[in-house]
Amino acid sequence: MLLHNNKELFEQIILQISDNTGIRPDIVEKDYFVTILLKDLTVALPHLVFKGGTSLSKCYKAINRFSEDIDISLEENCSSQSQRQKVKESIIKSCESLKLEILNLAQTKSKRDFNRYIIDYPSNFSQHSIKKYLFIESSFFLKSFPTEIREATSILYDFLFTNGFFKIIEDYELNPYKIRVLSMERTFIDKVFALCDYYISGRIQEHSRHLYDIYKLYPLIEKGNFLVSLISDTRRVRQGKSFCPSAEQGQDINDLLSKILSEKTYKSDYELITKDLLFESVSYDKTVETLLEIIKSEIFC
């Protein structure tokens, strides 16, 4: 039996977590549904790669913010048309199994490089500054490398385990599960490029979260020849993609980061949106100090 099917206990635990941690009930609830949906997909898709901000919080415990989208891809050399079709079929089956409704299924096409599935889920708490639905984003236009196997957990599991509620964990299938995840180094690199891409395109809204993630990741990643080589490889796979303008020849990442700093491009969005999703207090000014460190390091030169 899954925990949300015991509505009374589910709500009771969520409220207890919120009281003890300060994390809003709507966030704990949505994080739970993200976790069980992703778990179902890992069983059906052995070549699945989990990536993006949600992987940083669920698998690496590298960030202290709520990340709600499920970003998935496939391992290198495993993104044939039949594999892409299987991704769509697995998403449909997982949602059916969990009694979740895909609201835009007719608009998704397995032949596309990118699909965004909008999924309704049963929410019992008022939502503040988080999206009303679950989102699964499947993308195949960028090769996902390097990857590693990590364990994924929910906010709910972390609280129950820390406080010794092992029987609830076992009874309601809340244990961690293994999943293939894009490396922290590659995610860091993608986020630096993305910050510059959105600056070039002028699409700033809701993208200041990359500032926070970069701030958290930079002290954790290995610096040196491996990182420089991976930056070069990542730039190469991003080149030629219309949504990755900062990777093109002639674009200077350090120059773009300097402009982002001097123009305070993401400050308003960070203070209005991203700060509300953090489980810790980190100012905009603190995050942009990391951009200065990156510029001085010259790793993107």
PDB file of C-alpha atoms in Angstrom:
ATOM      1  CA  MET A   1       0.000   0.000   0.000  1.00  0.00           C
ATOM      2  CA  LEU A   2       1.251   3.468  -0.855  1.00  0.00           C
ATOM      3  CA  LEU A   3       1.162   6.113   1.856  1.00  0.00           C
ATOM      4  CA  HIS A   4      -1.090   8.614   0.073  1.00  0.00           C
ATOM      5  CA  ASN A   5      -3.828   5.963  -0.021  1.00  0.00           C
ATOM      6  CA  ASN A   6      -3.946   6.241   3.781  1.00  0.00           C
ATOM      7  CA  LYS A   7      -5.048   9.853   3.599  1.00  0.00           C
ATOM      8  CA  GLU A   8      -5.259  10.498   7.336  1.00  0.00           C
ATOM      9  CA  LEU A   9      -1.776   9.169   8.112  1.00  0.00           C
ATOM     10  CA  PHE A  10      -0.332  10.852   5.013  1.00  0.00           C
ATOM     11  CA  GLU A  11      -1.591  14.285   6.053  1.00  0.00           C
ATOM     12  CA  GLN A  12      -0.578  13.726   9.674  1.00  0.00           C
ATOM     13  CA  ILE A  13       3.015  12.886   8.733  1.00  0.00           C
ATOM     14  CA  ILE A  14       3.274  15.808   6.306  1.00  0.00           C
ATOM     15  CA  LEU A  15       2.083  18.267   8.950  1.00  0.00           C
ATOM     16  CA  GLN A  16       4.513  16.805  11.485  1.00  0.00           C
ATOM     17  CA  ILE A  17       7.387  17.180   9.018  1.00  0.00           C
ATOM     18  CA  SER A  18       6.368  20.764   8.319  1.00  0.00           C
ATOM     19  CA  ASP A  19       6.191  21.589  12.034  1.00  0.00           C
ATOM     20  CA  ASN A  20       9.622  20.068  12.664  1.00  0.00           C
ATOM     21  CA  THR A  21      11.518  21.283   9.608  1.00  0.00           C
ATOM     22  CA  GLY A  22       9.723  24.435   8.504  1.00  0.00           C
ATOM     23  CA  ILE A  23       9.248  22.980   5.012  1.00  0.00           C
ATOM     24  CA  ARG A  24       5.761  23.845   3.758  1.00  0.00           C
ATOM     25  CA  PRO A  25       3.206  20.985   3.621  1.00  0.00           C
ATOM     26  CA  ASP A  26       2.502  21.509  -0.092  1.00  0.00           C
ATOM     27  CA  ILE A  27       6.204  21.051  -0.849  1.00  0.00           C
ATOM     28  CA  VAL A  28       6.506  17.847   1.226  1.00  0.00           C
ATOM     29  CA  GLU A  29       3.387  16.483  -0.456  1.00  0.00           C
ATOM     30  CA  LYS A  30       4.497  17.263  -4.005  1.00  0.00           C
ATOM     31  CA  ASP A  31       8.007  15.952  -3.365  1.00  0.00           C
ATOM     32  CA  TYR A  32       6.442  12.648  -2.289  1.00  0.00           C
ATOM     33  CA  PHE A  33       4.522  12.303  -5.567  1.00  0.00           C
ATOM     34  CA  VAL A  34       7.609  13.244  -7.592  1.00  0.00           C
ATOM     35  CA  THR A  35       9.553  10.505  -5.778  1.00  0.00           C
ATOM     36  CA  ILE A  36       7.051   7.673  -6.226  1.00  0.00           C
ATOM     37  CA  LEU A  37       6.455   8.530  -9.880  1.00  0.00           C
ATOM     38  CA  LEU A  38      10.183   8.569 -10.598  1.00  0.00           C
ATOM     39  CA  LYS A  39      10.587   5.254  -8.754  1.00  0.00           C
ATOM     40  CA  ASP A  40       7.979   3.620 -10.973  1.00  0.00           C
ATOM     41  CA  LEU A  41       9.747   4.891 -14.087  1.00  0.00           C
ATOM     42  CA  THR A  42      13.151   3.518 -13.033  1.00  0.00           C
ATOM     43  CA  VAL A  43      11.724   0.003 -12.911  1.00  0.00           C
ATOM     44  CA  ALA A  44      10.314   0.256 -16.438  1.00  0.00           C
ATOM     45  CA  LEU A  45      13.268   2.112 -18.001  1.00  0.00           C
ATOM     46  CA  PRO A  46      16.691   0.593 -17.167  1.00  0.00           C
ATOM     47  CA  HIS A  47      18.493   3.100 -19.439  1.00  0.00           C
ATOM     48  CA  LEU A  48      16.817   6.148 -17.912  1.00  0.00           C
ATOM     49  CA  VAL A  49      19.047   9.044 -16.820  1.00  0.00           C
ATOM     50  CA  PHE A  50      17.723  11.407 -14.147  1.00  0.00           C
ATOM     51  CA  LYS A  51      19.109  14.936 -14.366  1.00  0.00           C
ATOM     52  CA  GLY A  52      18.512  18.575 -13.457  1.00  0.00           C
ATOM     53  CA  GLY A  53      17.860  20.302 -10.160  1.00  0.00           C
ATOM     54  CA  THR A  54      15.621  17.579  -8.762  1.00  0.00           C
ATOM     55  CA  SER A  55      18.446  15.049  -9.114  1.00  0.00           C
ATOM     56  CA  LEU A  56      20.685  17.376  -7.102  1.00  0.00           C
ATOM     57  CA  SER A  57      18.265  17.430  -4.174  1.00  0.00           C
ATOM     58  CA  LYS A  58      17.043  13.831  -4.307  1.00  0.00           C
ATOM     59  CA  CYS A  59      20.230  11.944  -5.124  1.00  0.00           C
ATOM     60  CA  TYR A  60      23.208  14.136  -4.266  1.00  0.00           C
ATOM     61  CA  LYS A  61      21.671  16.136  -1.394  1.00  0.00           C
ATOM     62  CA  ALA A  62      23.703  18.992  -2.876  1.00  0.00           C
ATOM     63  CA  ILE A  63      21.045  21.708  -2.747  1.00  0.00           C
ATOM     64  CA  ASN A  64      18.599  22.822  -0.086  1.00  0.00           C
ATOM     65  CA  ARG A  65      15.730  23.948  -2.255  1.00  0.00           C
ATOM     66  CA  PHE A  66      12.565  22.444  -3.638  1.00  0.00           C
ATOM     67  CA  SER A  67      12.920  21.262  -7.217  1.00  0.00           C
ATOM     68  CA  GLU A  68       9.713  19.886  -8.642  1.00  0.00           C
ATOM     69  CA  ASP A  69      10.229  18.866 -12.273  1.00  0.00           C
ATOM     70  CA  ILE A  70      11.301  15.349 -13.263  1.00  0.00           C
ATOM     71  CA  ASP A  71      13.944  15.777 -15.984  1.00  0.00           C
ATOM     72  CA  ILE A  72      14.835  12.532 -17.730  1.00  0.00           C
ATOM     73  CA  SER A  73      16.846  11.354 -20.697  1.00  0.00           C
ATOM     74  CA  LEU A  74      18.403   8.087 -21.853  1.00  0.00           C
ATOM     75  CA  GLU A  75      21.952   6.795 -21.727  1.00  0.00           C
ATOM     76  CA  GLU A  76      24.195   7.431 -24.709  1.00  0.00           C
ATOM     77  CA  ASN A  77      23.429   5.105 -27.639  1.00  0.00           C
ATOM     78  CA  CYS A  78      20.079   4.154 -26.077  1.00  0.00           C
ATOM     79  CA  SER A  79      17.821   6.823 -27.583  1.00  0.00           C
ATOM     80  CA  SER A  80      16.526   4.980 -30.654  1.00  0.00           C
ATOM     81  CA  GLN A  81      12.970   5.598 -31.809  1.00  0.00           C
ATOM     82  CA  SER A  82      11.812   2.380 -30.124  1.00  0.00           C
ATOM     83  CA  GLN A  83      13.456   3.457 -26.856  1.00  0.00           C
ATOM     84  CA  ARG A  84      11.789   6.870 -27.066  1.00  0.00           C
ATOM     85  CA  GLN A  85       8.453   5.198 -27.657  1.00  0.00           C
ATOM     86  CA  LYS A  86       9.080   3.059 -24.589  1.00  0.00           C
ATOM     87  CA  VAL A  87       9.699   6.199 -22.529  1.00  0.00           C
ATOM     88  CA  LYS A  88       6.288   7.566 -23.452  1.00  0.00           C
ATOM     89  CA  GLU A  89       4.575   4.222 -22.859  1.00  0.00           C
ATOM     90  CA  SER A  90       6.259   3.887 -19.463  1.00  0.00           C
ATOM     91  CA  ILE A  91       5.198   7.378 -18.398  1.00  0.00           C
ATOM     92  CA  ILE A  92       1.611   6.555 -19.361  1.00  0.00           C
ATOM     93  CA  LYS A  93       1.678   3.210 -17.513  1.00  0.00           C
ATOM     94  CA  SER A  94       3.285   4.692 -14.401  1.00  0.00           C
ATOM     95  CA  CYS A  95       0.663   7.429 -14.223  1.00  0.00           C
ATOM     96  CA  GLU A  96      -2.130   4.904 -14.708  1.00  0.00           C
ATOM     97  CA  SER A  97      -0.659   2.676 -11.990  1.00  0.00           C
ATOM     98  CA  LEU A  98      -0.533   5.597  -9.543  1.00  0.00           C
ATOM     99  CA  LYS A  99      -3.938   6.910 -10.667  1.00  0.00           C
ATOM    100  CA  LEU A 100      -2.450  10.166 -11.928  1.00  0.00           C
ATOM    101  CA  GLU A 101      -3.848  11.873 -15.013  1.00  0.00           C
ATOM    102  CA  ILE A 102      -1.713  13.197 -17.876  1.00  0.00           C
ATOM    103  CA  LEU A 103      -3.538  16.342 -18.960  1.00  0.00           C
ATOM    104  CA  ASN A 104      -1.769  16.971 -22.274  1.00  0.00           C
ATOM    105  CA  LEU A 105      -1.140  13.445 -23.554  1.00  0.00           C
ATOM    106  CA  ALA A 106      -2.558  14.204 -27.009  1.00  0.00           C
ATOM    107  CA  GLN A 107       0.018  16.974 -27.455  1.00  0.00           C
ATOM    108  CA  THR A 108       3.031  14.712 -26.752  1.00  0.00           C
ATOM    109  CA  LYS A 109       4.807  12.854 -29.558  1.00  0.00           C
ATOM    110  CA  SER A 110       7.405  10.122 -29.008  1.00  0.00           C
ATOM    111  CA  LYS A 111       9.342  11.178 -32.142  1.00  0.00           C
ATOM    112  CA  ARG A 112      10.153  14.574 -30.653  1.00  0.00           C
ATOM    113  CA  ASP A 113      13.451  15.386 -28.995  1.00  0.00           C
ATOM    114  CA  PHE A 114      11.527  17.047 -26.165  1.00  0.00           C
ATOM    115  CA  ASN A 115       8.191  16.421 -24.459  1.00  0.00           C
ATOM    116  CA  ARG A 116       6.675  17.932 -21.350  1.00  0.00           C
ATOM    117  CA  TYR A 117       4.007  15.855 -19.636  1.00  0.00           C
ATOM    118  CA  ILE A 118       1.614  17.810 -17.410  1.00  0.00           C
ATOM    119  CA  ILE A 119       0.286  15.530 -14.681  1.00  0.00           C
ATOM    120  CA  ASP A 120      -2.492  16.164 -12.197  1.00  0.00           C
ATOM    121  CA  TYR A 121      -2.021  14.815  -8.686  1.00  0.00           C
ATOM    122  CA  PRO A 122      -4.278  14.801  -5.599  1.00  0.00           C
ATOM    123  CA  SER A 123      -3.213  17.728  -3.434  1.00  0.00           C
ATOM    124  CA  ASN A 124      -4.657  18.292   0.019  1.00  0.00           C
ATOM    125  CA  PHE A 125      -2.723  21.447   0.838  1.00  0.00           C
ATOM    126  CA  SER A 126      -2.860  25.020  -0.438  1.00  0.00           C
ATOM    127  CA  GLN A 127      -0.033  25.637  -2.883  1.00  0.00           C
ATOM    128  CA  HIS A 128       2.227  28.672  -2.626  1.00  0.00           C
ATOM    129  CA  SER A 129       4.791  29.531  -5.320  1.00  0.00           C
ATOM    130  CA  ILE A 130       4.917  25.964  -6.623  1.00  0.00           C
ATOM    131  CA  LYS A 131       3.315  24.715  -9.794  1.00  0.00           C
ATOM    132  CA  LYS A 132      -0.129  23.155  -9.607  1.00  0.00           C
ATOM    133  CA  TYR A 133       0.884  20.025 -11.514  1.00  0.00           C
ATOM    134  CA  LEU A 134       3.694  17.485 -11.750  1.00  0.00           C
ATOM    135  CA  PHE A 135       5.891  17.827 -14.820  1.00  0.00           C
ATOM    136  CA  ILE A 136       7.983  15.180 -16.533  1.00  0.00           C
ATOM    137  CA  GLU A 137      10.346  16.551 -19.155  1.00  0.00           C
ATOM    138  CA  SER A 138      11.902  13.981 -21.494  1.00  0.00           C
ATOM    139  CA  SER A 139      14.732  15.315 -23.652  1.00  0.00           C
ATOM    140  CA  PHE A 140      17.008  13.558 -26.114  1.00  0.00           C
ATOM    141  CA  PHE A 141      18.723  16.412 -27.966  1.00  0.00           C
ATOM    142  CA  LEU A 142      21.800  16.483 -25.691  1.00  0.00           C
ATOM    143  CA  LYS A 143      23.873  13.408 -24.859  1.00  0.00           C
ATOM    144  CA  SER A 144      23.791  12.637 -21.140  1.00  0.00           C
ATOM    145  CA  PHE A 145      27.317  11.913 -19.867  1.00  0.00           C
ATOM    146  CA  PRO A 146      28.966  11.105 -17.541  1.00  0.00           C
ATOM    147  CA  THR A 147      26.506   9.322 -15.269  1.00  0.00           C
ATOM    148  CA  GLU A 148      26.603   7.371 -12.022  1.00  0.00           C
ATOM    149  CA  ILE A 149      24.283   5.263  -9.895  1.00  0.00           C
ATOM    150  CA  ARG A 150      22.872   7.007  -6.809  1.00  0.00           C
ATOM    151  CA  GLU A 151      20.041   6.500  -4.334  1.00  0.00           C
ATOM    152  CA  ALA A 152      16.944   8.697  -4.499  1.00  0.00           C
ATOM    153  CA  THR A 153      14.899   9.600  -1.426  1.00  0.00           C
ATOM    154  CA  SER A 154      12.001  11.880  -0.534  1.00  0.00           C
ATOM    155  CA  ILE A 155      11.762  14.589   2.116  1.00  0.00           C
ATOM    156  CA  LEU A 156       9.208  12.353   3.780  1.00  0.00           C
ATOM    157  CA  TYR A 157      11.533   9.336   3.896  1.00  0.00           C
ATOM    158  CA  ASP A 158      14.463  11.405   5.183  1.00  0.00           C
ATOM    159  CA  PHE A 159      12.372  12.629   8.111  1.00  0.00           C
ATOM    160  CA  LEU A 160      10.922   9.215   8.956  1.00  0.00           C
ATOM    161  CA  PHE A 161      14.327   7.515   8.798  1.00  0.00           C
ATOM    162  CA  THR A 162      16.048  10.168  10.914  1.00  0.00           C
ATOM    163  CA  ASN A 163      13.337   9.853  13.555  1.00  0.00           C
ATOM    164  CA  GLY A 164      13.211   6.057  13.601  1.00  0.00           C
ATOM    165  CA  PHE A 165       9.835   5.434  11.943  1.00  0.00           C
ATOM    166  CA  PHE A 166      11.145   2.334  10.164  1.00  0.00           C
ATOM    167  CA  LYS A 167       7.877   0.383  10.194  1.00  0.00           C
ATOM    168  CA  ILE A 168       6.043   3.152   8.338  1.00  0.00           C
ATOM    169  CA  ILE A 169       8.868   3.202   5.792  1.00  0.00           C
ATOM    170  CA  GLU A 170       8.558  -0.553   5.205  1.00  0.00           C
ATOM    171  CA  ASP A 171       4.762  -0.724   5.313  1.00  0.00           C
ATOM    172  CA  TYR A 172       4.324   2.058   2.758  1.00  0.00           C
ATOM    173  CA  GLU A 173       7.227   1.295   0.382  1.00  0.00           C
ATOM    174  CA  LEU A 174       9.134   4.485   1.134  1.00  0.00           C
ATOM    175  CA  ASN A 175      12.675   3.079   1.011  1.00  0.00           C
ATOM    176  CA  PRO A 176      15.340   4.659  -1.223  1.00  0.00           C
ATOM    177  CA  TYR A 177      15.878   3.265  -4.711  1.00  0.00           C
ATOM    178  CA  LYS A 178      18.822   3.282  -7.096  1.00  0.00           C
ATOM    179  CA  ILE A 179      18.771   5.377 -10.253  1.00  0.00           C
ATOM    180  CA  ARG A 180      21.253   6.459 -12.923  1.00  0.00           C
ATOM    181  CA  VAL A 181      21.977  10.174 -12.544  1.00  0.00           C
ATOM    182  CA  LEU A 182      23.885  12.761 -14.553  1.00  0.00           C
ATOM    183  CA  SER A 183      27.091  13.687 -12.726  1.00  0.00           C
ATOM    184  CA  MET A 184      27.291  16.793 -10.548  1.00  0.00           C
ATOM    185  CA  GLU A 185      30.116  18.149 -12.696  1.00  0.00           C
ATOM    186  CA  ARG A 186      28.089  17.890 -15.909  1.00  0.00           C
ATOM    187  CA  THR A 187      25.025  19.377 -14.204  1.00  0.00           C
ATOM    188  CA  PHE A 188      27.137  22.294 -12.961  1.00  0.00           C
ATOM    189  CA  ILE A 189      28.457  22.906 -16.491  1.00  0.00           C
ATOM    190  CA  ASP A 190      24.989  22.703 -18.043  1.00  0.00           C
ATOM    191  CA  LYS A 191      23.686  25.206 -15.504  1.00  0.00           C
ATOM    192  CA  VAL A 192      26.433  27.734 -16.263  1.00  0.00           C
ATOM    193  CA  PHE A 193      25.665  27.461 -19.976  1.00  0.00           C
ATOM    194  CA  ALA A 194      21.914  27.657 -19.271  1.00  0.00           C
ATOM    195  CA  LEU A 195      22.364  30.821 -17.192  1.00  0.00           C
ATOM    196  CA  CYS A 196      24.108  32.397 -20.188  1.00  0.00           C
ATOM    197  CA  ASP A 197      21.588  31.004 -22.708  1.00  0.00           C
ATOM    198  CA  TYR A 198      18.656  32.570 -20.875  1.00  0.00           C
ATOM    199  CA  TYR A 199      20.552  35.844 -20.585  1.00  0.00           C
ATOM    200  CA  ILE A 200      21.106  35.934 -24.354  1.00  0.00           C
ATOM    201  CA  SER A 201      17.485  35.031 -25.125  1.00  0.00           C
ATOM    202  CA  GLY A 202      16.049  37.366 -22.475  1.00  0.00           C
ATOM    203  CA  ARG A 203      14.091  34.526 -20.869  1.00  0.00           C
ATOM    204  CA  ILE A 204      14.955  35.330 -17.279  1.00  0.00           C
ATOM    205  CA  GLN A 205      11.795  34.395 -15.369  1.00  0.00           C
ATOM    206  CA  GLU A 206      12.096  31.350 -13.081  1.00  0.00           C
ATOM    207  CA  HIS A 207      15.685  30.681 -14.164  1.00  0.00           C
ATOM    208  CA  SER A 208      17.494  32.385 -11.285  1.00  0.00           C
ATOM    209  CA  ARG A 209      17.430  29.009  -9.525  1.00  0.00           C
ATOM    210  CA  HIS A 210      20.540  28.172 -11.572  1.00  0.00           C
ATOM    211  CA  LEU A 211      22.410  30.853  -9.609  1.00  0.00           C
ATOM    212  CA  TYR A 212      21.650  29.092  -6.342  1.00  0.00           C
ATOM    213  CA  ASP A 213      22.487  25.649  -7.741  1.00  0.00           C
ATOM    214  CA  ILE A 214      25.808  26.859  -9.157  1.00  0.00           C
ATOM    215  CA  TYR A 215      26.614  28.444  -5.782  1.00  0.00           C
ATOM    216  CA  LYS A 216      25.981  25.105  -4.039  1.00  0.00           C
ATOM    217  CA  LEU A 217      27.716  22.897  -6.613  1.00  0.00           C
ATOM    218  CA  TYR A 218      30.937  24.815  -7.210  1.00  0.00           C
ATOM    219  CA  PRO A 219      32.573  23.928  -3.856  1.00  0.00           C
ATOM    220  CA  LEU A 220      31.609  20.256  -4.298  1.00  0.00           C
ATOM    221  CA  ILE A 221      32.956  19.486  -7.752  1.00  0.00           C
ATOM    222  CA  GLU A 222      36.462  18.388  -8.665  1.00  0.00           C
ATOM    223  CA  LYS A 223      38.453  21.172 -10.304  1.00  0.00           C
ATOM    224  CA  GLY A 224      41.236  20.358 -12.736  1.00  0.00           C
ATOM    225  CA  ASN A 225      41.859  18.806 -16.131  1.00  0.00           C
ATOM    226  CA  PHE A 226      38.828  16.516 -15.979  1.00  0.00           C
ATOM    227  CA  LEU A 227      36.453  19.446 -15.464  1.00  0.00           C
ATOM    228  CA  VAL A 228      38.081  21.540 -18.204  1.00  0.00           C
ATOM    229  CA  SER A 229      37.853  18.583 -20.599  1.00  0.00           C
ATOM    230  CA  LEU A 230      34.209  17.978 -19.678  1.00  0.00           C
ATOM    231  CA  ILE A 231      33.399  21.662 -20.260  1.00  0.00           C
ATOM    232  CA  SER A 232      34.895  21.358 -23.740  1.00  0.00           C
ATOM    233  CA  ASP A 233      32.955  18.152 -24.487  1.00  0.00           C
ATOM    234  CA  THR A 234      29.724  19.671 -23.173  1.00  0.00           C
ATOM    235  CA  ARG A 235      30.175  22.806 -25.245  1.00  0.00           C
ATOM    236  CA  ARG A 236      30.642  20.641 -28.320  1.00  0.00           C
ATOM    237  CA  VAL A 237      27.389  18.694 -27.815  1.00  0.00           C
ATOM    238  CA  ARG A 238      25.475  21.922 -27.129  1.00  0.00           C
ATOM    239  CA  GLN A 239      26.741  23.650 -30.273  1.00  0.00           C
ATOM    240  CA  GLY A 240      24.314  23.863 -33.168  1.00  0.00           C
ATOM    241  CA  LYS A 241      21.280  23.747 -30.889  1.00  0.00           C
ATOM    242  CA  SER A 242      19.075  26.835 -31.195  1.00  0.00           C
ATOM    243  CA  PHE A 243      18.377  26.859 -27.456  1.00  0.00           C
ATOM    244  CA  CYS A 244      22.107  26.781 -26.574  1.00  0.00           C
ATOM    245  CA  PRO A 245      23.437  30.038 -28.082  1.00  0.00           C
ATOM    246  CA  SER A 246      26.156  30.520 -25.462  1.00  0.00           C
ATOM    247  CA  ALA A 247      27.953  27.360 -26.628  1.00  0.00           C
ATOM    248  CA  GLU A 248      28.536  28.716 -30.129  1.00  0.00           C
ATOM    249  CA  GLN A 249      31.968  29.701 -31.386  1.00  0.00           C
ATOM    250  CA  GLY A 250      32.738  33.312 -30.553  1.00  0.00           C
ATOM    251  CA  GLN A 251      30.662  33.356 -27.369  1.00  0.00           C
ATOM    252  CA  ASP A 252      32.792  34.163 -24.318  1.00  0.00           C
ATOM    253  CA  ILE A 253      31.281  32.611 -21.178  1.00  0.00           C
ATOM    254  CA  ASN A 254      33.350  34.797 -18.855  1.00  0.00           C
ATOM    255  CA  ASP A 255      32.166  37.901 -20.699  1.00  0.00           C
ATOM    256  CA  LEU A 256      28.537  36.755 -20.469  1.00  0.00           C
ATOM    257  CA  LEU A 257      28.878  36.019 -16.746  1.00  0.00           C
ATOM    258  CA  SER A 258      30.423  39.468 -16.237  1.00  0.00           C
ATOM    259  CA  LYS A 259      27.438  41.088 -17.961  1.00  0.00           C
ATOM    260  CA  ILE A 260      25.016  39.028 -15.861  1.00  0.00           C
ATOM    261  CA  LEU A 261      26.831  40.316 -12.768  1.00  0.00           C
ATOM    262  CA  SER A 262      27.063  43.973 -13.758  1.00  0.00           C
ATOM    263  CA  GLU A 263      23.452  44.137 -14.979  1.00  0.00           C
ATOM    264  CA  LYS A 264      22.119  42.161 -11.992  1.00  0.00           C
ATOM    265  CA  THR A 265      20.076  40.249 -14.548  1.00  0.00           C
ATOM    266  CA  TYR A 266      18.645  37.618 -12.241  1.00  0.00           C
ATOM    267  CA  LYS A 267      18.369  39.608  -8.998  1.00  0.00           C
ATOM    268  CA  SER A 268      14.650  40.401  -9.133  1.00  0.00           C
ATOM    269  CA  ASP A 269      13.673  36.873 -10.156  1.00  0.00           C
ATOM    270  CA  TYR A 270      15.887  35.390  -7.443  1.00  0.00           C
ATOM    271  CA  GLU A 271      14.374  37.512  -4.707  1.00  0.00           C
ATOM    272  CA  LEU A 272      10.780  37.066  -5.893  1.00  0.00           C
ATOM    273  CA  ILE A 273      10.799  33.372  -6.809  1.00  0.00           C
ATOM    274  CA  THR A 274      13.905  31.349  -5.982  1.00  0.00           C
ATOM    275  CA  LYS A 275      14.330  32.528  -2.382  1.00  0.00           C
ATOM    276  CA  ASP A 276      10.834  31.256  -1.588  1.00  0.00           C
ATOM    277  CA  LEU A 277      11.840  27.736  -2.656  1.00  0.00           C
ATOM    278  CA  LEU A 278      14.966  27.546  -0.481  1.00  0.00           C
ATOM    279  CA  PHE A 279      15.157  25.592   2.766  1.00  0.00           C
ATOM    280  CA  GLU A 280      17.966  27.891   3.906  1.00  0.00           C
ATOM    281  CA  SER A 281      18.706  31.598   3.764  1.00  0.00           C
ATOM    282  CA  VAL A 282      21.024  32.475   0.873  1.00  0.00           C
ATOM    283  CA  SER A 283      21.041  35.999  -0.524  1.00  0.00           C
ATOM    284  CA  TYR A 284      21.361  36.923  -4.189  1.00  0.00           C
ATOM    285  CA  ASP A 285      24.633  38.718  -3.398  1.00  0.00           C
ATOM    286  CA  LYS A 286      26.054  35.526  -1.891  1.00  0.00           C
ATOM    287  CA  THR A 287      25.250  33.426  -4.966  1.00  0.00           C
ATOM    288  CA  VAL A 288      26.839  35.822  -7.444  1.00  0.00           C
ATOM    289  CA  GLU A 289      30.124  35.703  -5.548  1.00  0.00           C
ATOM    290  CA  THR A 290      30.462  32.227  -7.063  1.00  0.00           C
ATOM    291  CA  LEU A 291      30.166  33.657 -10.573  1.00  0.00           C
ATOM    292  CA  LEU A 292      33.161  35.862  -9.769  1.00  0.00           C
ATOM    293  CA  GLU A 293      35.109  32.789  -8.642  1.00  0.00           C
ATOM    294  CA  ILE A 294      34.232  30.975 -11.880  1.00  0.00           C
ATOM    295  CA  ILE A 295      35.361  33.953 -13.961  1.00  0.00           C
ATOM    296  CA  LYS A 296      38.671  34.158 -12.075  1.00  0.00           C
ATOM    297  CA  SER A 297      39.269  30.412 -12.432  1.00  0.00           C
ATOM    298  CA  GLU A 298      39.103  30.709 -16.254  1.00  0.00           C
ATOM    299  CA  ILE A 299      37.778  27.143 -16.529  1.00  0.00           C
ATOM    300  CA  PHE A 300      35.353  28.221 -19.273  1.00  0.00           C
ATOM    301  CA  CYS A 301      38.035  29.994 -21.337  1.00  0.00           C
TER     302      CYS A 301
END
